[in-house]
Coordinates of C-alpha atoms and ligand atoms in Angstrom, one line a residue:
M1 CA 0.1 0.4 0.0
I2 CA 2.4 2.9 -1.4
P3 CA 0.5 6.0 -2.1
Q4 CA 2.2 7.3 -4.1
T5 CA 2.1 4.2 -6.4
R6 CA -1.7 4.3 -6.2
L7 CA -1.5 7.4 -7.5
R8 CA 0.5 7.0 -10.7
F9 CA -1.9 3.9 -11.3
A10 CA -4.5 6.2 -11.5
V11 CA -3.1 8.6 -13.4
L12 CA -1.7 5.5 -15.9
I13 CA -4.8 3.9 -16.5
P14 CA -6.7 7.0 -18.7
L15 CA -3.0 6.8 -20.6
L16 CA -2.8 3.4 -21.1
F17 CA -6.5 2.4 -21.5
P18 CA -8.2 5.6 -22.7
P19 CA -11.8 5.5 -22.0
L20 CA -12.3 5.8 -26.4
L21 CA -15.2 7.7 -26.2
S22 CA -12.8 10.0 -28.3
T23 CA -11.1 7.1 -29.7
F24 CA -13.8 5.3 -31.7
A25 CA -16.3 8.4 -31.4
S26 CA -17.3 7.1 -34.4
A27 CA -16.3 3.0 -34.5
E28 CA -19.2 0.6 -35.1
P29 CA -20.2 -1.6 -32.1
K30 CA -19.2 -4.8 -32.6
I31 CA -19.1 -8.6 -31.3
H32 CA -14.9 -8.0 -30.0
V33 CA -13.9 -11.6 -29.4
V34 CA -10.4 -11.6 -27.9
V35 CA -8.2 -15.3 -27.8
S36 CA -5.3 -15.8 -24.8
V37 CA -3.1 -17.8 -24.1
D38 CA -1.8 -19.1 -20.8
W39 CA 1.5 -19.8 -20.7
E40 CA 2.1 -21.8 -17.4
G41 CA 5.2 -21.6 -16.6
R42 CA 5.8 -25.1 -17.2
D43 CA 7.9 -26.0 -20.5
I44 CA 8.1 -25.8 -23.9
T45 CA 8.1 -27.9 -26.1
P46 CA 8.7 -28.6 -29.9
E47 CA 5.3 -29.9 -30.4
N48 CA 3.3 -27.0 -28.6
I49 CA 5.8 -23.8 -30.2
A50 CA 4.6 -26.4 -33.6
A51 CA 0.8 -26.5 -32.3
M52 CA 0.7 -22.7 -32.5
K53 CA 2.5 -22.0 -35.4
A54 CA -0.1 -23.5 -37.3
F55 CA -2.6 -21.5 -35.5
R56 CA -1.3 -18.7 -36.5
T57 CA -0.1 -19.4 -40.0
D58 CA -4.1 -20.9 -40.4
F59 CA -5.9 -18.2 -38.7
P60 CA -3.5 -15.1 -39.5
G61 CA -5.0 -12.5 -38.7
I62 CA -6.4 -13.2 -35.1
P63 CA -3.8 -11.1 -32.7
L64 CA -3.7 -12.9 -29.3
Q65 CA -3.6 -11.9 -25.8
M66 CA -0.3 -13.9 -24.6
F67 CA -0.2 -14.0 -21.0
L68 CA 3.6 -14.9 -20.3
N69 CA 5.3 -16.5 -17.7
A70 CA 8.2 -15.8 -15.6
A71 CA 8.9 -19.0 -14.0
Y72 CA 9.7 -20.5 -17.1
F73 CA 13.6 -18.2 -16.3
T74 CA 13.4 -19.3 -12.8
K75 CA 13.9 -23.2 -13.2
V76 CA 17.2 -25.2 -12.3
G77 CA 19.6 -25.1 -15.1
A78 CA 17.5 -22.7 -17.5
N79 CA 18.0 -21.4 -20.7
P80 CA 16.8 -17.5 -21.4
K81 CA 18.0 -17.7 -24.6
Q82 CA 16.0 -20.7 -25.6
I83 CA 13.0 -19.7 -24.1
V84 CA 13.3 -16.2 -25.5
E85 CA 13.9 -17.2 -29.0
A86 CA 11.2 -20.2 -28.0
M87 CA 8.1 -17.3 -26.9
N88 CA 9.3 -15.0 -30.0
S89 CA 9.0 -17.5 -32.4
V90 CA 5.0 -17.5 -31.8
L91 CA 4.4 -14.0 -30.7
A92 CA 3.7 -11.7 -33.8
P93 CA 2.9 -7.8 -33.9
G94 CA -0.3 -6.7 -32.7
D95 CA 0.0 -9.3 -30.0
E96 CA -0.2 -8.1 -26.2
K97 CA 2.7 -9.4 -23.7
G98 CA 0.6 -9.4 -20.5
L99 CA 1.8 -12.0 -17.2
H100 CA 0.3 -15.3 -15.7
I101 CA 1.0 -16.5 -12.3
H102 CA 1.2 -19.6 -11.0
G103 CA 2.6 -20.5 -7.3
W104 CA 5.9 -22.5 -8.8
K105 CA 8.5 -22.6 -6.0
S106 CA 11.1 -21.7 -7.9
L107 CA 9.5 -18.1 -9.0
I108 CA 8.3 -17.6 -5.5
E109 CA 11.7 -18.1 -3.6
A110 CA 13.3 -16.5 -6.9
S111 CA 11.0 -13.3 -5.8
G112 CA 12.3 -13.6 -1.9
V113 CA 9.3 -14.9 -0.9
K114 CA 8.4 -18.5 1.0
F115 CA 7.2 -20.9 -0.8
R116 CA 3.9 -22.6 0.4
S117 CA 2.6 -25.6 -0.7
E118 CA -0.9 -25.4 0.3
P119 CA -3.6 -25.4 -0.2
A120 CA -2.9 -26.8 -3.4
F121 CA -5.2 -28.1 -5.9
R122 CA -4.6 -31.3 -6.3
G123 CA -3.6 -32.0 -3.0
P124 CA -1.1 -32.0 -1.2
I125 CA 2.8 -31.4 -3.0
D126 CA 5.0 -34.2 -2.6
M127 CA 8.1 -31.4 -1.9
S128 CA 10.2 -34.6 -3.1
K129 CA 9.2 -33.9 -6.1
C130 CA 10.2 -30.5 -6.6
V131 CA 13.2 -31.4 -9.0
P132 CA 13.1 -28.9 -11.2
D133 CA 9.8 -27.6 -9.8
C134 CA 6.8 -28.0 -8.1
G135 CA 3.5 -25.4 -7.3
H136 CA 1.7 -24.9 -10.0
D137 CA -1.4 -26.0 -9.1
V138 CA -1.0 -23.6 -5.1
N139 CA -3.4 -21.2 -4.8
I140 CA -1.7 -18.0 -5.4
T141 CA -4.0 -16.4 -2.6
A142 CA -2.1 -18.3 -0.4
Y143 CA 0.0 -15.5 -0.3
S144 CA -0.1 -12.1 1.5
E145 CA -1.1 -9.2 -0.5
A146 CA 3.1 -8.0 0.4
E147 CA 4.0 -11.0 -0.7
L148 CA 2.0 -11.6 -4.1
R149 CA 3.3 -7.3 -4.8
K150 CA 7.1 -9.1 -4.5
V151 CA 6.3 -11.9 -6.9
I152 CA 4.1 -9.5 -9.7
A153 CA 7.0 -7.1 -9.7
F154 CA 9.3 -9.5 -10.1
S155 CA 7.9 -11.3 -12.8
L156 CA 6.4 -8.1 -14.6
K157 CA 11.1 -7.0 -14.2
T158 CA 12.3 -10.7 -15.2
L159 CA 9.8 -10.5 -18.7
E160 CA 10.4 -7.3 -19.4
K161 CA 14.6 -8.1 -19.0
N162 CA 13.8 -10.2 -21.2
G163 CA 12.6 -8.8 -23.9
M164 CA 9.3 -9.3 -23.3
G165 CA 7.9 -5.5 -22.7
R166 CA 6.1 -4.5 -19.0
A167 CA 3.1 -6.2 -18.8
K168 CA -0.1 -4.6 -18.2
T169 CA -2.6 -7.5 -18.2
F170 CA -2.9 -10.4 -16.2
R171 CA -5.1 -13.3 -15.7
A172 CA -4.3 -15.5 -12.4
G173 CA -3.3 -19.5 -12.5
A174 CA -6.3 -20.6 -12.1
W175 CA -8.4 -17.9 -12.3
Q176 CA -7.4 -16.8 -8.7
A177 CA -7.4 -13.3 -8.2
D178 CA -9.3 -11.9 -5.4
K179 CA -9.2 -8.9 -4.3
K180 CA -6.0 -9.2 -2.1
V181 CA -5.0 -10.1 -5.3
L182 CA -6.1 -7.5 -7.6
R183 CA -4.8 -5.1 -5.3
A184 CA -1.1 -6.0 -5.3
L185 CA -1.4 -6.3 -9.4
A186 CA -3.2 -2.4 -9.9
A187 CA 0.0 -1.1 -7.1
E188 CA 2.7 -2.9 -9.0
G189 CA 0.8 -1.1 -12.5
I190 CA -1.5 -3.6 -14.4
V191 CA -4.3 -2.1 -15.3
L192 CA -6.3 -5.2 -16.6
D193 CA -7.5 -8.5 -15.0
D194 CA -8.9 -11.1 -17.3
S195 CA -9.3 -13.7 -14.5
A196 CA -12.9 -14.0 -14.0
T197 CA -15.2 -17.1 -15.2
D198 CA -17.7 -18.9 -14.8
A199 CA -16.3 -22.3 -12.6
E200 CA -19.6 -24.2 -14.7
F201 CA -17.0 -24.4 -17.0
L202 CA -14.9 -26.3 -14.6
K203 CA -16.9 -28.5 -13.0
E204 CA -16.8 -31.8 -15.4
R205 CA -12.9 -31.6 -14.5
W206 CA -12.3 -30.2 -11.4
G207 CA -16.4 -30.8 -9.4
K208 CA -14.5 -32.7 -7.0
T209 CA -11.6 -30.7 -6.1
L210 CA -11.1 -27.7 -4.5
L211 CA -10.4 -25.8 -8.1
Y212 CA -14.0 -25.8 -8.0
P213 CA -15.4 -24.1 -5.5
V214 CA -12.6 -21.3 -4.9
T215 CA -12.9 -20.1 -7.9
K216 CA -17.0 -20.7 -7.5
K217 CA -16.7 -17.9 -4.6
I218 CA -14.2 -15.8 -5.6
W219 CA -16.2 -15.4 -9.4
P220 CA -20.1 -16.1 -7.9
D221 CA -21.9 -14.4 -10.7
T222 CA -19.7 -14.7 -13.9
V223 CA -21.0 -15.8 -17.1
A224 CA -20.9 -16.6 -21.4
A225 CA -22.3 -13.0 -22.0
S226 CA -20.4 -11.1 -18.6
Q227 CA -19.0 -7.9 -20.2
P228 CA -16.2 -6.1 -18.6
Y229 CA -16.4 -4.2 -15.7
W230 CA -14.8 -1.7 -13.2
I231 CA -13.6 -3.6 -10.3
D232 CA -13.7 -1.4 -6.7
L233 CA -10.8 -2.3 -4.9
G234 CA -11.3 0.7 -2.1
Q235 CA -9.7 4.0 -0.9
G236 CA -10.4 5.2 -4.5
H237 CA -9.0 2.2 -6.6
K238 CA -9.5 0.3 -9.1
I239 CA -9.1 -2.2 -11.9
Q240 CA -10.2 -3.4 -15.2
E241 CA -11.9 -7.0 -15.9
L242 CA -12.8 -8.4 -18.8
P243 CA -14.2 -12.0 -17.8
N244 CA -13.0 -15.2 -19.4
N245 CA -16.5 -15.9 -19.9
G246 CA -15.8 -18.6 -23.1
C247 CA -13.3 -20.0 -20.2
L248 CA -10.5 -22.1 -22.5
A249 CA -10.0 -24.6 -25.0
D250 CA -9.2 -27.3 -22.4
Y251 CA -12.5 -27.1 -20.8
V252 CA -14.7 -26.5 -23.7
S253 CA -15.4 -28.1 -26.9
G254 CA -15.9 -26.0 -30.1
E255 CA -19.9 -25.9 -30.4
S256 CA -19.6 -25.3 -26.6
I257 CA -17.7 -22.1 -27.7
L258 CA -20.6 -21.8 -30.0
K259 CA -22.6 -21.2 -27.1
S260 CA -20.8 -18.8 -25.3
F261 CA -20.0 -16.2 -28.5
Q262 CA -24.0 -17.2 -29.1
A263 CA -25.0 -15.5 -25.5
N264 CA -22.7 -12.5 -26.3
R265 CA -24.2 -12.1 -29.1
D266 CA -28.1 -11.8 -28.6
L267 CA -26.6 -9.8 -25.3
F268 CA -25.0 -7.0 -28.4
K269 CA -28.8 -7.9 -31.0
K270 CA -30.3 -6.5 -27.6
D271 CA -28.9 -3.3 -27.7
P272 CA -26.7 -3.0 -31.1
S273 CA -25.3 0.3 -29.7
K274 CA -22.8 -1.6 -27.6
D275 CA -19.4 -3.4 -27.8
V276 CA -19.8 -7.0 -26.5
Y277 CA -16.3 -8.8 -25.9
L278 CA -16.4 -12.6 -25.4
S279 CA -13.0 -13.6 -24.6
I280 CA -11.5 -17.7 -25.2
G281 CA -8.5 -19.5 -25.7
F282 CA -6.2 -22.1 -24.6
H283 CA -3.1 -23.0 -22.7
Q284 CA 0.9 -23.0 -25.0
E285 CA 1.1 -26.5 -22.4
T286 CA -1.6 -27.9 -24.0
A287 CA -1.3 -26.5 -27.6
V288 CA -1.4 -30.0 -29.0
K289 CA -3.7 -31.1 -27.2
F290 CA -6.6 -28.4 -26.8
L291 CA -6.0 -25.9 -29.6
P292 CA -7.9 -28.2 -31.6
N293 CA -11.4 -27.4 -29.5
L294 CA -10.5 -23.1 -30.5
R295 CA -9.9 -23.7 -33.6
K296 CA -13.3 -25.1 -34.1
G297 CA -14.8 -22.6 -32.2
I298 CA -13.6 -19.6 -34.1
E299 CA -14.4 -21.5 -36.8
L300 CA -18.0 -22.4 -36.1
I301 CA -18.1 -18.4 -35.0
R302 CA -16.9 -17.2 -38.2
A303 CA -19.7 -19.5 -39.8
E304 CA -22.6 -18.1 -38.4
A305 CA -21.1 -14.7 -38.3
A306 CA -21.0 -14.6 -41.6
A307 CA -24.3 -16.3 -42.2
Q308 CA -25.9 -13.3 -39.8
N309 CA -24.4 -10.8 -41.1
L310 CA -22.4 -10.0 -37.5
P311 CA -19.7 -7.4 -37.1
V312 CA -17.1 -9.3 -35.5
D313 CA -13.8 -8.7 -35.1
F314 CA -11.2 -9.9 -33.4
T315 CA -8.9 -8.1 -31.0
V316 CA -6.9 -7.7 -27.8
P317 CA -7.8 -4.7 -25.4
S318 CA -4.2 -3.5 -25.1
K319 CA -5.4 -2.4 -29.4
Q320 CA -7.9 -0.3 -28.3
G321 CA -8.8 -0.4 -25.1
L322 CA -12.1 -1.5 -23.3
K323 CA -15.5 0.0 -23.8
I324 CA -16.4 -0.1 -20.5
Ligands
ZN401 ZN1 -3.0 -21.2 -15.6

């Protein structure tokens, strides 16, 4: 809680994400589709990179909101040059370079914070298996706001140092951004969070684990047609929230992505004077397995947009901000 930092944040918001009244006064409202990629910080394999490259070749007009992870750089034996080359090989001009954080032990400790092994979504961590790393499924809300600020600041600095720019947008590992996380993000200069989702998407795979109820508790009201909004952080501070309202491809089929699109289409049809946002995406680490779901979803969205003459564009928030 450093008032000066907060003040700087308050001043920065309109500069980085203009209210768009002036910028977009003449732009026709649209259904905006934001495609995001969560980089888990686990590993980068040639197979997943190849799947992402193929996606970029097949869908050249789609910018990606890349939530990058600093944990690749903190593992024992990490080769920063190789990591940067792999990231750059799938980045394109117009992409947004945001930040993703999971509770990796190497990242937490490199940030100068004592690692916590619980609560973890898959149950207690076997600490004998922490080489090269562990902690991906530790809920980051386990940490205090001061600790989170350290991890966020370290992550931002690490990515920036490696040529990835200074992230302004964020998605929490496992969507776990409670008020404490959001306050820490805002204090470190993040202006947009993209962690809200509908826990019902996760019920089938995670229903019997901690992930489902804690996500439900943090985001009780998020549904497929939830739109961007401001979250009040108290003391006059706030952060923008773009709900990941269509969830990620590991948990939704192409048809389910289309259903989320249709919920947003219905909202748009009800009031075509207002922009509408759908946030979908996939994980870098499971691109081979689940990117086909997203491809299918995008094809279905495009077919429906063409058939119904809907104004749809694929964009990232940093390109034009959000109309809230
Ligand atoms: Zn993640």
